[in-house]
XYZ file of C-alpha atoms in Angstrom:
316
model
C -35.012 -7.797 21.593
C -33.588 -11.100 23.091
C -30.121 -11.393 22.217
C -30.501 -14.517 19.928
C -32.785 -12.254 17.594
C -30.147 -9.450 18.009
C -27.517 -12.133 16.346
C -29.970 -13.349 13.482
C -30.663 -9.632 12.646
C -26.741 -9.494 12.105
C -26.248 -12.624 10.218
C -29.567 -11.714 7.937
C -28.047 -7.922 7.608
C -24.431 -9.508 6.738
C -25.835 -11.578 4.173
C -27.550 -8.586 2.412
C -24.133 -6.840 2.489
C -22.983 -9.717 1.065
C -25.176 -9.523 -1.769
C -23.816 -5.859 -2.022
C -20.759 -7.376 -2.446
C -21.451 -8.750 -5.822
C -23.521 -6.154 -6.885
C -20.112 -3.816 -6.596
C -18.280 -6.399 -8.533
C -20.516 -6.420 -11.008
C -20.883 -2.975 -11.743
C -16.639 -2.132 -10.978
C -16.090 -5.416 -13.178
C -18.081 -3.589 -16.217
C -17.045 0.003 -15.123
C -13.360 -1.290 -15.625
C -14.169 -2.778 -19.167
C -15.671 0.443 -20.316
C -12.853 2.197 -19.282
C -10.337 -0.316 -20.442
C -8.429 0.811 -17.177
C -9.162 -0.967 -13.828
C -7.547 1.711 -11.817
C -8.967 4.571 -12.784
C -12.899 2.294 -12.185
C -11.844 2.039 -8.709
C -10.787 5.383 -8.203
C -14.061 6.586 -8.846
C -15.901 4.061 -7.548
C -14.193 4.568 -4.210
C -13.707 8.232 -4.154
C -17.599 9.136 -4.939
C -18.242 6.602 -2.079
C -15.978 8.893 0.106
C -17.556 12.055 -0.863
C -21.208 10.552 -0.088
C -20.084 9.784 3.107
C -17.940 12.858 4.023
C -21.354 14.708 3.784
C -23.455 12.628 5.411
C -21.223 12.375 8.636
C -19.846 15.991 8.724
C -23.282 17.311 8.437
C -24.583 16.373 11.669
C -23.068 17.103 14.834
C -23.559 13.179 16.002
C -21.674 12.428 13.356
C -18.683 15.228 14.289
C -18.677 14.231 17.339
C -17.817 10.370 16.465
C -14.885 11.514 14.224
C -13.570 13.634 16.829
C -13.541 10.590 19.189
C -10.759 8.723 17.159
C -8.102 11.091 17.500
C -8.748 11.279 20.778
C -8.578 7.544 21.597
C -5.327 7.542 19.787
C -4.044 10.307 21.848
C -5.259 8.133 25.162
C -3.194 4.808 23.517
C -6.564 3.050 23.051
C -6.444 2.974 19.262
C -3.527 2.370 17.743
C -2.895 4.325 14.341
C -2.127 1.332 12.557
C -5.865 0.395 13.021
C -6.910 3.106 10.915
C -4.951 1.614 7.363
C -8.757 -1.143 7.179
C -9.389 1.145 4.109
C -6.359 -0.028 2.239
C -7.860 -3.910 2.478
C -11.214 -1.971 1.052
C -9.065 -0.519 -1.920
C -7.507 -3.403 -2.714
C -10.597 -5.167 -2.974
C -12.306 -2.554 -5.087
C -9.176 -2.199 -7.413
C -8.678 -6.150 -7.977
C -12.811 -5.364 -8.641
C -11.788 -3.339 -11.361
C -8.722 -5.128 -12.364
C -10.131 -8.675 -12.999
C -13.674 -9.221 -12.394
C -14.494 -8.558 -15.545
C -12.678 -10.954 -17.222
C -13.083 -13.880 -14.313
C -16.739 -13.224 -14.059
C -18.807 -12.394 -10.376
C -18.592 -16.073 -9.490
C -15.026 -17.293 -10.295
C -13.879 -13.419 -8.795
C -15.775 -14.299 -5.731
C -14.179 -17.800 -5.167
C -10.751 -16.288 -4.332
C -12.479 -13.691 -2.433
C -13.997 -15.892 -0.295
C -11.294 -18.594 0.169
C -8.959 -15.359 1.370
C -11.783 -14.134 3.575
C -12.525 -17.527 5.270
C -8.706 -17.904 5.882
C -8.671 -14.534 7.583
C -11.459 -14.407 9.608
C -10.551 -17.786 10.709
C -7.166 -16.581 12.139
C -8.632 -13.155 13.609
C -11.082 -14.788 15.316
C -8.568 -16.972 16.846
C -6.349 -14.344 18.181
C -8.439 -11.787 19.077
C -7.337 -9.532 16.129
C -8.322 -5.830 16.372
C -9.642 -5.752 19.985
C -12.677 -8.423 18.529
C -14.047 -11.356 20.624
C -11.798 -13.923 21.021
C -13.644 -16.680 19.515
C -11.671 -20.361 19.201
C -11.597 -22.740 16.259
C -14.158 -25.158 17.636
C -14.782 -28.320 15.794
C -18.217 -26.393 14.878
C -16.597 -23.353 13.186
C -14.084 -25.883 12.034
C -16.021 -27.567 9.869
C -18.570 -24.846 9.061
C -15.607 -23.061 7.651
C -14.489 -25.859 5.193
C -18.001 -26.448 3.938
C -17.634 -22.514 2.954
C -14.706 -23.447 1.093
C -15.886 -26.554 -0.068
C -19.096 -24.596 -0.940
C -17.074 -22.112 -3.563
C -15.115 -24.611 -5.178
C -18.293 -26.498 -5.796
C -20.373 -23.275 -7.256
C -17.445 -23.163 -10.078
C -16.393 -26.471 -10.507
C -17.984 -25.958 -13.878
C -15.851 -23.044 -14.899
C -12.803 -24.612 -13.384
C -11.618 -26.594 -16.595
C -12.373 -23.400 -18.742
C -9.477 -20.974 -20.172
C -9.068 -18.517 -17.881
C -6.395 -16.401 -16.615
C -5.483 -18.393 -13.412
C -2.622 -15.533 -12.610
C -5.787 -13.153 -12.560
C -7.162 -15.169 -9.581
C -4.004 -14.068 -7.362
C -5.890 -10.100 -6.875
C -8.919 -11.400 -5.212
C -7.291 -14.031 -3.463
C -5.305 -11.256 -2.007
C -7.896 -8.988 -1.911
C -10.306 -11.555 0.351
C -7.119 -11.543 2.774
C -7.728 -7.897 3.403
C -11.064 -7.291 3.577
C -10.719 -9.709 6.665
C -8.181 -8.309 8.470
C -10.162 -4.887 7.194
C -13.417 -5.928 8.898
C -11.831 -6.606 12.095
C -9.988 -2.956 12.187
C -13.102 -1.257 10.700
C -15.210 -2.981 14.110
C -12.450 -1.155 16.333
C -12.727 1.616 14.939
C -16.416 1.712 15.120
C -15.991 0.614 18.800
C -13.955 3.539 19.143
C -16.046 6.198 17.680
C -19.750 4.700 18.660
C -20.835 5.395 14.826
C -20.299 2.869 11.576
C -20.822 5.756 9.612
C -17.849 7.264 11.375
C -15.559 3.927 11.232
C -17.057 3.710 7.370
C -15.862 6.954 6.976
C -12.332 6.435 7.755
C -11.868 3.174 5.751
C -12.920 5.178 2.814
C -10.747 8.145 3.379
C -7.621 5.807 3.563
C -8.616 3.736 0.629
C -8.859 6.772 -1.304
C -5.691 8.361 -0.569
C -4.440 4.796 -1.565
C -6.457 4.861 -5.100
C -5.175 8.296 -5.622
C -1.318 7.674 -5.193
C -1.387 3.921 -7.390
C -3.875 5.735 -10.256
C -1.557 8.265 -10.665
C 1.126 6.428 -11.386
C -1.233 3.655 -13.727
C -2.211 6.827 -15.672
C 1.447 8.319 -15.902
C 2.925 4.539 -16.827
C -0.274 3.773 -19.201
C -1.898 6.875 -20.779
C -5.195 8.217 -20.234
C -8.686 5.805 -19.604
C -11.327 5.295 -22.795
C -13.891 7.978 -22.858
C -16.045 7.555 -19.529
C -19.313 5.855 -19.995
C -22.570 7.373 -19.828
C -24.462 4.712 -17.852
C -25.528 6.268 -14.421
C -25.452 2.663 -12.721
C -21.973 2.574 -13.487
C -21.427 5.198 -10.920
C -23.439 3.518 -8.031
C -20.656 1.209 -6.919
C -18.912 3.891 -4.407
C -22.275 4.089 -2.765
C -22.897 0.721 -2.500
C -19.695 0.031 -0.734
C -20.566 2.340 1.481
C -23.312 0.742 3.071
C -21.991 -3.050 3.060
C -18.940 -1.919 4.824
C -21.111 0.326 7.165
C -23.366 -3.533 7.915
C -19.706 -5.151 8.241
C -18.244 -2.454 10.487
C -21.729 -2.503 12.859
C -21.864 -6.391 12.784
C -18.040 -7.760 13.362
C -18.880 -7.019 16.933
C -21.637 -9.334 17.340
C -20.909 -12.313 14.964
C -17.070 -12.186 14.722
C -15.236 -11.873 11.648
C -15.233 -15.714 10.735
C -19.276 -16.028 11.186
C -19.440 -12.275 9.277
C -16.652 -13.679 6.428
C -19.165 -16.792 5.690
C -22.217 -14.730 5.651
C -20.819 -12.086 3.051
C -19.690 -15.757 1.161
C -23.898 -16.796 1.296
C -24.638 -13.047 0.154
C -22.110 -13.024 -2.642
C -22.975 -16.173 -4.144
C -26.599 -15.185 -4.039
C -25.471 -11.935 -6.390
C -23.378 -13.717 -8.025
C -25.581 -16.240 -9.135
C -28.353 -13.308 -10.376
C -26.056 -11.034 -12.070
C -24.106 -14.031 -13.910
C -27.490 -15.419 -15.081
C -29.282 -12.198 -15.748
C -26.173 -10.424 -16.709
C -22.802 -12.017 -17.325
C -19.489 -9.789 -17.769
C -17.410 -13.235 -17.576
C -17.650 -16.493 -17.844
C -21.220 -17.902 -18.146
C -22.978 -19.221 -14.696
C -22.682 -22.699 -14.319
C -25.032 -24.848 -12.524
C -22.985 -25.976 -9.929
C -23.179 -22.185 -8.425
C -26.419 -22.904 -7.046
C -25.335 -26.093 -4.845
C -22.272 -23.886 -4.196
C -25.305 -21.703 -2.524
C -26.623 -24.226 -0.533
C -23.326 -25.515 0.815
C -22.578 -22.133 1.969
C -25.801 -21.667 3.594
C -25.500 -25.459 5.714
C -21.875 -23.939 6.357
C -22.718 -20.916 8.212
C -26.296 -23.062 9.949
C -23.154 -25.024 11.065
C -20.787 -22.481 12.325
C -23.736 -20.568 14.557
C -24.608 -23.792 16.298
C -21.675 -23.273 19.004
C -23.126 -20.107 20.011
C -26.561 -21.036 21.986
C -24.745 -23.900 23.866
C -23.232 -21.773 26.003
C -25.741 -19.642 27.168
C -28.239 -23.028 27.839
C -25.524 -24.690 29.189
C -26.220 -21.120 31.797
C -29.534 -20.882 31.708
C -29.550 -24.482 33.776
């Protein structure tokens, strides 16, 4: 496989995560309604997510063998520890999940997602966060970047003038910070280890430790969550999460954390658009969500056209 068709399988792959990526908010955003408590939804969200994968990867030896390689790279100074914390960008994301995107709905949640995400991935690309390609603002990622922006503020222009909790928008704006900065740790980590399932693994174990310690005291300040719902879907959102992180952590490498930021953006403003026209939890979809789609989409065309120049420019 030529390398060109080793990037599109990324992008393609990062886009389906993407997609993931609302279909977690959707099901948190309602598992946090039912509950009436946001932090105890993303406590189980993320901790079944950790227990799928603590079986999966301790049960082979491959998969040993990967975890054993991290504390050994730390021990040899090639990972530093503070590379391992990529799970606490992952539960912050899952509780703002919990927290809010019920009441801002899939599409308004993932507008301050995305306009953190973009901001990151622009600024880790640029430094080289992480041990990740070193990838310069170009005019092409530039303005392949902006049209992402421009793209989200488009697909909820509608909702804008709505009543909504604006203060509410301040989690996922935070939360899309993270989860760039957390892609770019979870891809060292994975270089590290050889395994995504390994890297995965560890961003999940963090996050849950994190969950546990800030649910505890929610439940302590708060009281006790409604009874839990019996709606197996509700439960499917850990295990979701696992595998668009796993895509992320085996794709950062390849695309860099700006390209992967923007093609999560396409993915989640696909779901969003399904789930808040099949299925709303917020706000109802408004139409401008589907040229928010298509903006994102000419965004990230955009951004990948730097890429091949290069290796023509070579090949001459």
């Amino acid at each position: 496989m030529s390398e060109r068709s080793r990037t599109v399988l990324a992008v393609a792959a990062t886009v389906l995560a993407g997609f993931g990526v609302a279909t977690q908010s959707r099901i948190n955003g309602e598992l946090g309604q039912r509950f009436d408590d946001g932090f105890t939804a993303a406590l189980v969200s993320f901790s079944s997510g950790w227990v799928v994968l603590l079986v999966v990867v301790l049960a082979t030896a491959r998969g040993r063998a990967a975890m054993a390689r991290i504390p050994a790279a730390m021990r040899a100074g090639e990972l530093p520890w503070w590379m391992l914390l990529g799970g606490a960008g992952g539960a912050f994301f899952v509780l703002s999940q919990g927290l809010v995107a019920g009441v801002l709905g899939v599409a308004i949640f993932t507008v301050a997602i995305v306009s953190g995400q973009t901001l990151a991935g622009m600024v880790a690309d640029a430094r080289g966060f992480a041990g990740a390609r070193r990838t310069p603002p170009t005019p092409a990622r530039v303005v392949g970047a902006a049209l992402t922006v421009v793209a989200v503020i488009v697909a909820v222009a509608g909702d804008a003038s709505a009543s909504i909790p604006w203060l509410a928008l301040v989690l996922p704006l935070v939360a899309g910070l993270g989860i760039g900065v957390q892609q770019a740790m979870n891809g060292r980590v994975r270089q590290v280890s050889g395994s995504p399932l390994a890297a995965t693994l560890v961003n999940f174990t963090v996050g849950t430790a994190g969950l546990v310690v800030v649910t505890a005291i929610a439940l302590i300040v708060r009281g006790l969550p409604a009874a839990p719902p019996t709606e197996a879907y509700l439960y499917l959102g850990g295990i979701v999460g696992v595998v668009f992180i796993a895509v992320q952590t085996a794709t950062v490498g390849r695309i860099g954390v700006l390209l992967l930021g923007m093609c999560l953006v396409l993915g989640q403003l696909l779901g969003a658009t399904v789930f808040d026209s099949v299925s709303a939890i917020g706000p109802a979809l408004a139409p401008q969500t589907i040229a928010g789609v298509a903006l994102t989409a000419l965004g990230i065309v955009i951004a990948t056209l730097d890429r091949w120049r290069p290796r023509r420019a070579q090949a001459r």
